[in-house]
Coordinates of C-alpha atoms and ligand atoms in Angstrom, one line a residue:
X1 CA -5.0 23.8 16.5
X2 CA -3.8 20.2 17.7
X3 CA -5.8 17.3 17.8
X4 CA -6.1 15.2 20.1
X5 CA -7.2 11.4 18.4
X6 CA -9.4 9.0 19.9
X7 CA -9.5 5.2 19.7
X8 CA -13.0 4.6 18.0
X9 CA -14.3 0.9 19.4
X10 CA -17.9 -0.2 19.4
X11 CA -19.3 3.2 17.7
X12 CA -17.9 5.5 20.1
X13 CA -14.6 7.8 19.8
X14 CA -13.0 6.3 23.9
X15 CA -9.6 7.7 25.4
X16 CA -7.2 4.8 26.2
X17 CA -7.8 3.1 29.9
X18 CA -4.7 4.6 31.1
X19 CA -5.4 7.9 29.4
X20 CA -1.7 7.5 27.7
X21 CA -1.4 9.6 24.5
X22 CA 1.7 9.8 21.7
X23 CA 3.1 12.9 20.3
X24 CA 2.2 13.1 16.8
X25 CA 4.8 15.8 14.6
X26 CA 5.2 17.3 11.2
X27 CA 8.2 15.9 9.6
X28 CA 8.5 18.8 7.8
X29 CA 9.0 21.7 11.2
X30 CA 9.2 19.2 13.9
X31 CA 6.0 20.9 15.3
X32 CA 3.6 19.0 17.6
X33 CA 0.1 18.2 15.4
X34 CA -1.7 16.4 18.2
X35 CA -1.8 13.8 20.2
X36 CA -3.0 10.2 19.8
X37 CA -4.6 7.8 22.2
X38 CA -2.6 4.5 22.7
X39 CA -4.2 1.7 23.7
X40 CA -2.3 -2.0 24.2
X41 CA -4.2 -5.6 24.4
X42 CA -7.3 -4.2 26.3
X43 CA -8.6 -1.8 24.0
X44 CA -7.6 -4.6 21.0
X45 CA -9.5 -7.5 22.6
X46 CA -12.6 -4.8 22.9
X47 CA -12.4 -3.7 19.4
X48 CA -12.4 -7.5 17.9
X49 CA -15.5 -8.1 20.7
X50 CA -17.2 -5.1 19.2
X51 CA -16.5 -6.1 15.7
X52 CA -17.2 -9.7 16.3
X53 CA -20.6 -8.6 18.1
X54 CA -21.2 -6.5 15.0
X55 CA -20.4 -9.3 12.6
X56 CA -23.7 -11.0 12.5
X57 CA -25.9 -8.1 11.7
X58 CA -23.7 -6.9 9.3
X59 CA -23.5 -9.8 7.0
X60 CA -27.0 -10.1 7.0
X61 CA -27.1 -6.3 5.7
X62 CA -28.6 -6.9 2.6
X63 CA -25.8 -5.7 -0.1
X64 CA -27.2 -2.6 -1.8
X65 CA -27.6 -1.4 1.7
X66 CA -24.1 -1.8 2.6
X67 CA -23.2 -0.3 -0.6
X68 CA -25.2 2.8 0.5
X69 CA -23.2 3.1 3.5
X70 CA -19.7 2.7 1.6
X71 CA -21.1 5.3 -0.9
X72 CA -22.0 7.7 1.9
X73 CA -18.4 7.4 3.1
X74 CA -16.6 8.4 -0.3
X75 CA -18.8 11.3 -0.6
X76 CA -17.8 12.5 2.9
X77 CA -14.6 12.0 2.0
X78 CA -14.8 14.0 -1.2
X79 CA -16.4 16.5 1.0
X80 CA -13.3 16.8 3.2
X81 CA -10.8 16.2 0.9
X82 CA -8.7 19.3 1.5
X83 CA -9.3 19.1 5.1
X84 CA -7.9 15.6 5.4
X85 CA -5.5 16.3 3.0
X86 CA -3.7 19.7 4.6
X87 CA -3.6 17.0 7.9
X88 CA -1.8 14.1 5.5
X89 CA 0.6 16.9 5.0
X90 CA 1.4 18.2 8.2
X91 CA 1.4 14.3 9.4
X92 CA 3.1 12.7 6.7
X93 CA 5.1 15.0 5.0
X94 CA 3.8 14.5 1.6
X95 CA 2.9 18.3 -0.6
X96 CA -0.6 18.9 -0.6
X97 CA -1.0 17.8 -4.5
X98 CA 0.2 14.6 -3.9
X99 CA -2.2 14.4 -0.3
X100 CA -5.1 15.4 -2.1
X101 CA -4.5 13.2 -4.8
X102 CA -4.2 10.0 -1.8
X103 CA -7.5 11.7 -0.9
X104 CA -9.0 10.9 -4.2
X105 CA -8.0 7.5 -4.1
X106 CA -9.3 6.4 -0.9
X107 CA -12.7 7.6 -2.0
X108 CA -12.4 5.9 -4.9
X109 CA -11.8 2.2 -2.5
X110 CA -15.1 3.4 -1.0
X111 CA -17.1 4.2 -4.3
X112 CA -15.7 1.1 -6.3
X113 CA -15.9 -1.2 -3.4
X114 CA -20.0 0.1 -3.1
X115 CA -20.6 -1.1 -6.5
X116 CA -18.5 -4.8 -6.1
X117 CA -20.8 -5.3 -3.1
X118 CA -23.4 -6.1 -5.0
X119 CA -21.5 -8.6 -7.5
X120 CA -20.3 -10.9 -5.0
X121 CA -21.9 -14.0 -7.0
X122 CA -21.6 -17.2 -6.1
X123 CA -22.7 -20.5 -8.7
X124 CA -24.1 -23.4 -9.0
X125 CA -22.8 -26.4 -10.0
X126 CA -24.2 -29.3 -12.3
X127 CA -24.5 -32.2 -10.3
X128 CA -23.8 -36.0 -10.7
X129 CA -27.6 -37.6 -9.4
X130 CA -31.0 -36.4 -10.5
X131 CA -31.5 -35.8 -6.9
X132 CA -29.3 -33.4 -6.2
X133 CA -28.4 -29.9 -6.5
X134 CA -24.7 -28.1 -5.8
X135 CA -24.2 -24.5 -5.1
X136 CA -21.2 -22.8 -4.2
X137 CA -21.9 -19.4 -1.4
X138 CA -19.7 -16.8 -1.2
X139 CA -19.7 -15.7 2.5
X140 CA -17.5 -13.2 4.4
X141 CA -14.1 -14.4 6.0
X142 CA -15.5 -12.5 9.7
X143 CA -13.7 -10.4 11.8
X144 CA -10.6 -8.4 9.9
X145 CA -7.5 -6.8 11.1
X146 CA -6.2 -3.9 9.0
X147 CA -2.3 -3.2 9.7
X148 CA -1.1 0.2 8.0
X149 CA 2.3 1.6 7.3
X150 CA 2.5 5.6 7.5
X151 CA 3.3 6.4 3.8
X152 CA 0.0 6.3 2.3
X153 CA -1.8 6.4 5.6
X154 CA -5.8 7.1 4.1
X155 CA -5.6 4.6 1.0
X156 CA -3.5 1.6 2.7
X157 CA -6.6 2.1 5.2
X158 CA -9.3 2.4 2.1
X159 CA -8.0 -0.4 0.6
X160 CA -8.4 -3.0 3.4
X161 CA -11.3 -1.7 4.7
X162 CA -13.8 -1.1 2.2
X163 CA -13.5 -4.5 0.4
X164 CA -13.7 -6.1 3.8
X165 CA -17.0 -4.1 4.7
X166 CA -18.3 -4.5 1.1
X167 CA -17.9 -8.1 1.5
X168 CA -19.8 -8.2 4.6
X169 CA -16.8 -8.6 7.5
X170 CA -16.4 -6.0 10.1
X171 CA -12.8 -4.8 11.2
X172 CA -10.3 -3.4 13.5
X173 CA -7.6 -1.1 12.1
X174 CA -3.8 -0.5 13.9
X175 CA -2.5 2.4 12.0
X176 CA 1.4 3.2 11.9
X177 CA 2.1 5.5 14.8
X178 CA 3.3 8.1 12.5
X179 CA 0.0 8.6 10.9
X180 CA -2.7 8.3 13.1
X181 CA -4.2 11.2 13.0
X182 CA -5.3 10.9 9.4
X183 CA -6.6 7.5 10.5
X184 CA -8.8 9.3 12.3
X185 CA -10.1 11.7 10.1
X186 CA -11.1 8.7 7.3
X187 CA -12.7 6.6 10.6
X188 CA -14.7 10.2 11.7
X189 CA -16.1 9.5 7.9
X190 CA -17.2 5.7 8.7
X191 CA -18.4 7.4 11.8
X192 CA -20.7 10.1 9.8
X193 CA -21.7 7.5 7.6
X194 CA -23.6 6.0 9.7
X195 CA -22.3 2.3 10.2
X196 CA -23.5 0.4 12.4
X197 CA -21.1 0.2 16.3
X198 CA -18.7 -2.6 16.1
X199 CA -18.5 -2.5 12.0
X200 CA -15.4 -0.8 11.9
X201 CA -13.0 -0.1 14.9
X202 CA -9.9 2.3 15.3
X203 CA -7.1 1.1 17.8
X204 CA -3.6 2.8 17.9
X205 CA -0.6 2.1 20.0
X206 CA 2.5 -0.1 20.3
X207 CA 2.4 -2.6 16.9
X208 CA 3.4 -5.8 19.2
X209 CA 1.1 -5.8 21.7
X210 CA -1.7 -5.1 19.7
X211 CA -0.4 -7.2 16.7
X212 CA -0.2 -10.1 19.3
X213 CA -4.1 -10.2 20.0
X214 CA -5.1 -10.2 16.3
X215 CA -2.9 -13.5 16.1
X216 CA -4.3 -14.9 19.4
X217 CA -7.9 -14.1 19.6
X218 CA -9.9 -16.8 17.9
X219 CA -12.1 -14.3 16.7
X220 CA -10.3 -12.8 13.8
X221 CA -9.9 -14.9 11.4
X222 CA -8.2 -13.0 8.4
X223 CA -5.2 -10.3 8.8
X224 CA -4.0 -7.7 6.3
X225 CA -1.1 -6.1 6.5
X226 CA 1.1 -3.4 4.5
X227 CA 5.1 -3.0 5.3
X228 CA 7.9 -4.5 5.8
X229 CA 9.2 -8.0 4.5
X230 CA 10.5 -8.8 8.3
X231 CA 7.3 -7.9 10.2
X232 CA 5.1 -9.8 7.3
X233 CA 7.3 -12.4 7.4
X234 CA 7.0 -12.7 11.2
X235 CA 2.8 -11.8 11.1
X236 CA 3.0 -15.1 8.5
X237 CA 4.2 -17.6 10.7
X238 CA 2.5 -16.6 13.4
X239 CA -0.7 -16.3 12.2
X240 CA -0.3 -20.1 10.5
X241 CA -0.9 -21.5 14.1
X242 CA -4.5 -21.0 14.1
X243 CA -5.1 -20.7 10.3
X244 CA -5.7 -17.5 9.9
X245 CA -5.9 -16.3 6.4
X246 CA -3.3 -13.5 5.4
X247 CA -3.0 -11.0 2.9
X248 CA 0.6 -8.9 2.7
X249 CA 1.3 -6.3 0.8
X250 CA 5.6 -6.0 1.1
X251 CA 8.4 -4.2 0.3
X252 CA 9.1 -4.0 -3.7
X253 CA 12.7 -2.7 -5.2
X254 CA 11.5 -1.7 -8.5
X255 CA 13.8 -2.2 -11.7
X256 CA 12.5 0.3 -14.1
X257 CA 14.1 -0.3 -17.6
X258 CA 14.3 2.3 -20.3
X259 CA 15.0 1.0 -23.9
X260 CA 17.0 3.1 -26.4
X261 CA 14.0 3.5 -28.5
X262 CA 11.5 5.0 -25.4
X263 CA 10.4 8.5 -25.6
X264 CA 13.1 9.8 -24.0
X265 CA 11.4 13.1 -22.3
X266 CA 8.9 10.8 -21.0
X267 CA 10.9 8.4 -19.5
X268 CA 13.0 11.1 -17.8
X269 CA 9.5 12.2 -16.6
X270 CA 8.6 8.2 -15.4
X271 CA 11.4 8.2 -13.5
X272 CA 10.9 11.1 -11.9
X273 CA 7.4 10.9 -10.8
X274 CA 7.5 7.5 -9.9
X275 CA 11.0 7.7 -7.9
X276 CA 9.8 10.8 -5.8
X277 CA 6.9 10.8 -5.5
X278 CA 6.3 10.6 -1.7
X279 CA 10.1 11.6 -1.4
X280 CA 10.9 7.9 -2.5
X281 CA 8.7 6.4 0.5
X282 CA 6.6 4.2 -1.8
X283 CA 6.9 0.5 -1.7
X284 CA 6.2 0.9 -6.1
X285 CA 8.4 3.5 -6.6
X286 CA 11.5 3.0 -9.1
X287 CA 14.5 1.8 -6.9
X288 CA 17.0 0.3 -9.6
X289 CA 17.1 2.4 -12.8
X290 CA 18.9 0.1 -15.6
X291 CA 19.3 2.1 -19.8
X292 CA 20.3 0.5 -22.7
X293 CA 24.0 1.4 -23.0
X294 CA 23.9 3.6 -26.1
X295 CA 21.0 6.1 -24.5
X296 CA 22.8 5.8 -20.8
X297 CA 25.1 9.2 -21.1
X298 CA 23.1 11.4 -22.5
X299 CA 19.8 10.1 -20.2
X300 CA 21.0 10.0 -17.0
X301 CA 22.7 13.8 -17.9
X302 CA 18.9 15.1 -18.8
X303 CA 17.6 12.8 -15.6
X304 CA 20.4 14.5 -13.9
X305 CA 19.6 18.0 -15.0
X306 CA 15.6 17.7 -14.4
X307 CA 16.5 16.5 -10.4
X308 CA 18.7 19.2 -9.6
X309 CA 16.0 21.6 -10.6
X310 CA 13.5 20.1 -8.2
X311 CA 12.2 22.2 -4.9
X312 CA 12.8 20.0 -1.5
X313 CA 10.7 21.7 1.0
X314 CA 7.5 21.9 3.1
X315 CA 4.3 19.9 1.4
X316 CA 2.6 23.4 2.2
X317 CA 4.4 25.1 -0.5
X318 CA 2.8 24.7 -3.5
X319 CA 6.2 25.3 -5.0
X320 CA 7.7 22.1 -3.3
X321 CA 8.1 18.8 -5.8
X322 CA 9.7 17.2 -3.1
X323 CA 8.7 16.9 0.8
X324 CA 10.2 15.7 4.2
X325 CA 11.6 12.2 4.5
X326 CA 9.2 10.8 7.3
X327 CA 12.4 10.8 10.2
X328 CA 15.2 11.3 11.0
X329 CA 16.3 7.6 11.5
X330 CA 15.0 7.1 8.1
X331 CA 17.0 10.3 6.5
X332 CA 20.3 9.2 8.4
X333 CA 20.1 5.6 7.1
X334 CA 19.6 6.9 3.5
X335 CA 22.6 9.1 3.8
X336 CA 25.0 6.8 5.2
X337 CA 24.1 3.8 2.4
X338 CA 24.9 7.0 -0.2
X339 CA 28.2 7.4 1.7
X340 CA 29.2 3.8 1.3
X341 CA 28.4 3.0 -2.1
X342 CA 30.2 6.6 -3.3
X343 CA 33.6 5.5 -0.6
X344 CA 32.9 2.3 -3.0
X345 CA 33.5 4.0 -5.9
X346 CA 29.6 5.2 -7.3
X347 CA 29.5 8.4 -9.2
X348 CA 27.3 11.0 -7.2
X349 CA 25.2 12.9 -10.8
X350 CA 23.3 14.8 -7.7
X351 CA 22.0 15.1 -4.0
X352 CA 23.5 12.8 -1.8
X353 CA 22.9 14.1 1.6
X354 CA 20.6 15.4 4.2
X355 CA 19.5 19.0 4.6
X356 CA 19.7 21.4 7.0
X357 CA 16.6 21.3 8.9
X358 CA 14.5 21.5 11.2
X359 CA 12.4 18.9 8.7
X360 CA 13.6 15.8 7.6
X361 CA 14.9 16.8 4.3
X362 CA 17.2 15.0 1.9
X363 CA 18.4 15.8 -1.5
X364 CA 17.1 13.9 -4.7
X365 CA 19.8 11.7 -5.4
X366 CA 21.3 10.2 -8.6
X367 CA 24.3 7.2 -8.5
X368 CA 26.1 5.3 -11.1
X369 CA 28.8 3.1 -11.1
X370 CA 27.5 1.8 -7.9
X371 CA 29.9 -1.1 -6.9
X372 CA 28.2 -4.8 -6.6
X373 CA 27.4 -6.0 -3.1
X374 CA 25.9 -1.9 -2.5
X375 CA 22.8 -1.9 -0.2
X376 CA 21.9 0.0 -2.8
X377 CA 21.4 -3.1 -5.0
X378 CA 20.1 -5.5 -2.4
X379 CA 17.2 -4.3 -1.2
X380 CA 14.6 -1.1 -1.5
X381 CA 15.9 2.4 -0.2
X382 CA 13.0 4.2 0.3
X383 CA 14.4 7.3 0.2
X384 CA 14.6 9.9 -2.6
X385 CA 17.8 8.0 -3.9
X386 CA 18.0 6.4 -7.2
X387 CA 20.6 4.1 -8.6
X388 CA 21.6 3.6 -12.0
X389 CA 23.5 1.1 -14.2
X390 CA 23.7 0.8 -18.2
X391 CA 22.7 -2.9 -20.1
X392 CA 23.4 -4.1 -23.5
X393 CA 20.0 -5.8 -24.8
X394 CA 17.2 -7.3 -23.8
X395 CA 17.8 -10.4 -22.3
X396 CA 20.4 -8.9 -19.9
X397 CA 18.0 -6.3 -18.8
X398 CA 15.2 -8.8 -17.8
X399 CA 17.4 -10.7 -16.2
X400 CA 18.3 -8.3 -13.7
X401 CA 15.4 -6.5 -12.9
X402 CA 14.4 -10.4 -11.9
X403 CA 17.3 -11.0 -9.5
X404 CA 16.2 -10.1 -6.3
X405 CA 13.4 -11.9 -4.0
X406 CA 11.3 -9.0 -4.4
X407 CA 8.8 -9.0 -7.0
X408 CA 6.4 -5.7 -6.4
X409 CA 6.0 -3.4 -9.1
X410 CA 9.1 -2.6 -12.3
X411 CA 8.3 -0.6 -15.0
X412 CA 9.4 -0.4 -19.0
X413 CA 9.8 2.6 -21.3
X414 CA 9.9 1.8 -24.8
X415 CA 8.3 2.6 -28.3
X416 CA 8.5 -1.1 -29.5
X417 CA 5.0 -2.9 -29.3
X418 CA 6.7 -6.6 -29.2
X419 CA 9.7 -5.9 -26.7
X420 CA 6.8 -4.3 -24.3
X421 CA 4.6 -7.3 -24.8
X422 CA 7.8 -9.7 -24.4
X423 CA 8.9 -8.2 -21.0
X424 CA 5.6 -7.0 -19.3
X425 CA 5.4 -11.0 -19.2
X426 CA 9.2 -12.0 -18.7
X427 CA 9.3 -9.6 -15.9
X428 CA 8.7 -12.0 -12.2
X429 CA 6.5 -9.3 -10.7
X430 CA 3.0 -8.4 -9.7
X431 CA 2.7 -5.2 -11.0
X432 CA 4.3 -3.4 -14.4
X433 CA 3.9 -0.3 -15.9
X434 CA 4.7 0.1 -19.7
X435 CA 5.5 3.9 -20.5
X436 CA 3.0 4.2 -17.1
X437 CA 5.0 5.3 -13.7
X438 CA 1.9 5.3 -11.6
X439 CA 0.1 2.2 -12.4
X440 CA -2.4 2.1 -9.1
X441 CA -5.8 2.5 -9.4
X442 CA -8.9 1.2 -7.4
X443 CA -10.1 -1.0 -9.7
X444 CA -7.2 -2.9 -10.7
X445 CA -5.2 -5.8 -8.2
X446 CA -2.6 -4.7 -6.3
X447 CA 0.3 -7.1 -5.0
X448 CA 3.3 -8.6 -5.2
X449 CA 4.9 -12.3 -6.0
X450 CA 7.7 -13.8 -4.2
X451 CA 8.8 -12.3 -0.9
X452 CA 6.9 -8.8 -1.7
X453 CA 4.0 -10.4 -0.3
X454 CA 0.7 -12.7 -1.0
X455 CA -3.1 -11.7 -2.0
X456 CA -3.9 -9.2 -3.9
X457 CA -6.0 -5.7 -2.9
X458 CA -7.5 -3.4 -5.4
X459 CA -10.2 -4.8 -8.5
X460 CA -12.5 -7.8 -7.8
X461 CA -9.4 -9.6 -6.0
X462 CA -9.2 -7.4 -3.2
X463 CA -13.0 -8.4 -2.1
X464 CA -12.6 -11.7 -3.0
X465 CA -9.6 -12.0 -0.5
X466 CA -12.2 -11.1 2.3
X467 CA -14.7 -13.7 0.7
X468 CA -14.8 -17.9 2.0
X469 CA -16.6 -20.1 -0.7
X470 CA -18.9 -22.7 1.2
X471 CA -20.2 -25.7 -0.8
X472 CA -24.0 -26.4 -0.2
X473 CA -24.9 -29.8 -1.4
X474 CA -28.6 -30.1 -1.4
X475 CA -30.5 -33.9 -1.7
X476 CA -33.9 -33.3 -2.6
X477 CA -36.9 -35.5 -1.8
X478 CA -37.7 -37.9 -4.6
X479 CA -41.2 -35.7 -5.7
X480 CA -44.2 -37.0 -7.3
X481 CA -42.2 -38.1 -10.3
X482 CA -39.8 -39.8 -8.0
X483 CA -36.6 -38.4 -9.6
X484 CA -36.1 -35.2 -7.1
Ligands
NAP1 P1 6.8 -1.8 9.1 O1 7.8 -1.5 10.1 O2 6.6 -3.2 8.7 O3 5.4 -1.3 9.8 C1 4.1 -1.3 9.2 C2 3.0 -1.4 10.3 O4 3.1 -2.6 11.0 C3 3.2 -0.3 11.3 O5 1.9 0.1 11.7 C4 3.9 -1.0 12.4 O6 3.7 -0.4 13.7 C5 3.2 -2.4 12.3 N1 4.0 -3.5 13.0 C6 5.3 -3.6 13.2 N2 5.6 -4.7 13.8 C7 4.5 -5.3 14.1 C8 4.1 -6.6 14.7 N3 5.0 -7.4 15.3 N4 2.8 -6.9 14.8 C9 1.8 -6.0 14.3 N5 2.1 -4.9 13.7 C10 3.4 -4.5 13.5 O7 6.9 -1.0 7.8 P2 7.1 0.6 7.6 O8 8.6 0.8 7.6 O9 6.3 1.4 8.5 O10 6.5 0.8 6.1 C11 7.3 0.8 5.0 C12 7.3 -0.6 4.3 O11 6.0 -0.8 3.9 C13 8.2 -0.6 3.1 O12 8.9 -1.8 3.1 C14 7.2 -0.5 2.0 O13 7.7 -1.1 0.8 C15 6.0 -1.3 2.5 N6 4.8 -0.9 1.8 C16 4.2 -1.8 1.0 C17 3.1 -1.5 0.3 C18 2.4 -2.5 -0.6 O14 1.3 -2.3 -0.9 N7 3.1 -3.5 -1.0 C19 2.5 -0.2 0.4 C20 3.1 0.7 1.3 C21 4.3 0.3 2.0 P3 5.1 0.2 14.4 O15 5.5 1.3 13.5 O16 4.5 0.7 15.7 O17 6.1 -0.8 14.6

């Protein structure tokens, strides 16, 4: 049955004030799953009045209480689980394994998040009179906006929103429009939670509108965003005007390295699990696949050999390893960088195009020989397309996984204990995996350096990113000893 998704502002699930709705479809059938409401500026500017109404009481919510609430919310979601998941997949794309699995996570934000709550510790500080005592609070930033991309469209919204509720702010969250759906489903579990009205708000509709009102209104005062390098960039300037603290999570173009000496089965595995995972639409995945030169051949034959097994089809089939691409523009784009880099010269191992439909379907694809200047080498694909190039030793190998601007997530495979200590820490990125392909977990940071964003989500970072430290100096009266 189609749904039909609400806004959800000031405790209650509202329509937009024009009534205007957005298709919502499967990538995978082009079927129609529902309908989403689309608000603009108005319904914004209510959400951030509800949340900023809400703001006060729910600081002052003692911790373990909020904790309750957060822990009430992951056991809902692990309740609904395959209920949310099934819609991930119709929505998204993703196969169910993989939704269930996002699933997982996002109740895991909730759960760990519970516990920080009550660790948010502030200090004191030894101070330079008798008559005086320092202490350093830790005190929520206030109002939050959460800004979500569609390819993990339950955790990106787990991991902005329970650190920010754990920490005591309340929020309004813009999900992508391709995903909002699932937005709603995690919000229904905030709703049946039991949160107070005004803690957490729902607002869908066109990104610039609404995007313009959380970097306006006075109110909000920190903004979170996941996707793109251009719109963070753009959110990043804008929200410099009033000061308003930022935390982006960008784009990455993952190098992942594979030494000679690596477990070779394992690394063909890494690459596989962390390229297409998602169908390649993850901002960690493995976009720039470099091998020492004496283990290239005969890897990138068994890489090639593993990929052309894989099932591309509907996340409904247990069968399928690979899904939908999320659109067409996105499939089209993917297929006409493939084209230019192979009129340049690349080898094509496999894939290379897009497949008959009616989903958005594209084959896993393998390149070498990929000609310098390639889009292919500039910037991330996100597609299921994977580029590879040999290297001589070390050195060289670090060295190009660092040339780009991007500085996400790259991985290593290798059996060597040194050479993985040397170039977890040569590599110029936020995240690396060693012999790991799937490095995120709740309680760990998440984040990039350079222009794949700032701030960190995930582990005791992400709350802390929602926390302001205020120093309280305190002059006592001189007491019957007269020394304070
Ligand atoms: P995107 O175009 O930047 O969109 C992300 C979200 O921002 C969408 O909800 C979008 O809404 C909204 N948005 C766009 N312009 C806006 C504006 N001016 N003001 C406010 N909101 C605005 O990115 P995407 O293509 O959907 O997502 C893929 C990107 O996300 C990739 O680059 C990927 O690497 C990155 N990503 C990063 C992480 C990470 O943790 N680092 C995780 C996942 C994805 P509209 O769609 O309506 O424009």
């Amino acid at each position: 049955m189609a749904r039909e998704g609400r806004l959800y502002i000031g405790g209650g699930w509202v329509p937009a004030h024009d009534g205007a709705v957005a298709e919502v479809r499967d990538p995978a059938t082009g079927a129609v799953v529902g309908t989403m409401a689309q608000g603009g500026p108005a319904e914004a500017t209510e959400a951030v009045a509800a949340a900023a109404a809400a703001f006060p009481g729910w600081a002052a919510t003692p911790a373990p209480a909020r904790a309750e609430a957060l822990r009430r919310v992951a056991a809902l979601l692990g309740e609904r689980r395959e209920a949310i998941a099934a819609l991930m997949t119709a929505e998204q794309g993703k196969p169910l394994a993989e939704a269930r699995g996002e699933v997982g996570l996002t109740a895991d934000y909730f759960l760990w998040n519970a516990e920080e709550a009550r660790r948010v510790y502030g200090h004191t500080i030894p101070a330079s009179t008798a008559g005086k005592r320092l202490l350093a609070l830790r005190q929520p930033v206030g109002v939050s906006a959460a800004i979500t991309p569609w390819n993990f469209p339950a955790a990106m919204i787990g991991r902005k929103i329970a650190p920010a509720l754990a920490a005591g702010c309340t929020v309004v969250c813009k999900p992508a429009p391709a995903t909002p759906l699932v937005a709603c489903a995690v919000f229904e579990c905030l709703h049946d939670a039991g949160l107070p009205a005004g803690v957490a708000n729902l607002v869908a509709g066109p990104a610039e509108p609404i995007g313009e009102v959380f970097l306006t209104d006075p109110r909000v005062r920190k903004i979170s965003f996941t996707g793109s390098v251009r719109v963070g960039k753009e959110l990043m300037r804008r929200a410099a005007a009033s000061m308003k603290r930022v935390s982006l999570e960008l784009g990455g173009h993952a190098p992942f390295l594979v030494f000679a000496d690596a477990d070779m089965e394992q690394a063909v595995a890494g690459v596989i699990a962390s390229k297409l995972r998602n169908a390649g639409q993850t901002c960690i995945c493995a976009d720039r696949l470099y091998v020492e030169a004496r283990a290239f051949e005969p890897f990138m034959a068994a890489l090639a050999e593993r990929v052309r097994g894989l099932r591309v089809g509907p996340g409904t089939d247990p069968a399928t390893d690979v899904g939908p691409m999320i659109g067409a523009p996105a499939a089209l784009r993917a297929e006409r960088v493939v084209e230019e880099a192979v009129a340049g010269g690349a080898r094509l191992l496999c894939g290379g195009s897009r497949l008959p439909g009616p989903g958005h379907f594209f084959a896993p694809t393998l390149l070498t020989d990929v000609p310098s200047g390639s889009a292919l080498e500039a910037a991330e694909i996100f597609a299921p397309v994977l580029a590879a190039w040999p290297f001589e030793h070390e050195e060289e190998a670090v060295r190009r996984a660092n040339d780009t601007p991007f500085g996400l997530a790259a991985y290593l495979y290798t059996r060597d204990l040194s050479r993985a200590v040397r170039v977890a820490e040569a590599l110029e990125y936020g995240i690396v995996g060693v012999n790991d392909p799937v490095p995120t977990v709740a309680q760990a940071p998440f984040g990039g350096v350079k222009e794949s964003g700032v701030g960190r989500e995930g582990g005791a970072e992400g709350i802390a990113g929602y926390l302001e430290t205020k120093f309280v100096s305190l002059a006592l009266d001189p007491g019957p000893s007269g020394r304070g």
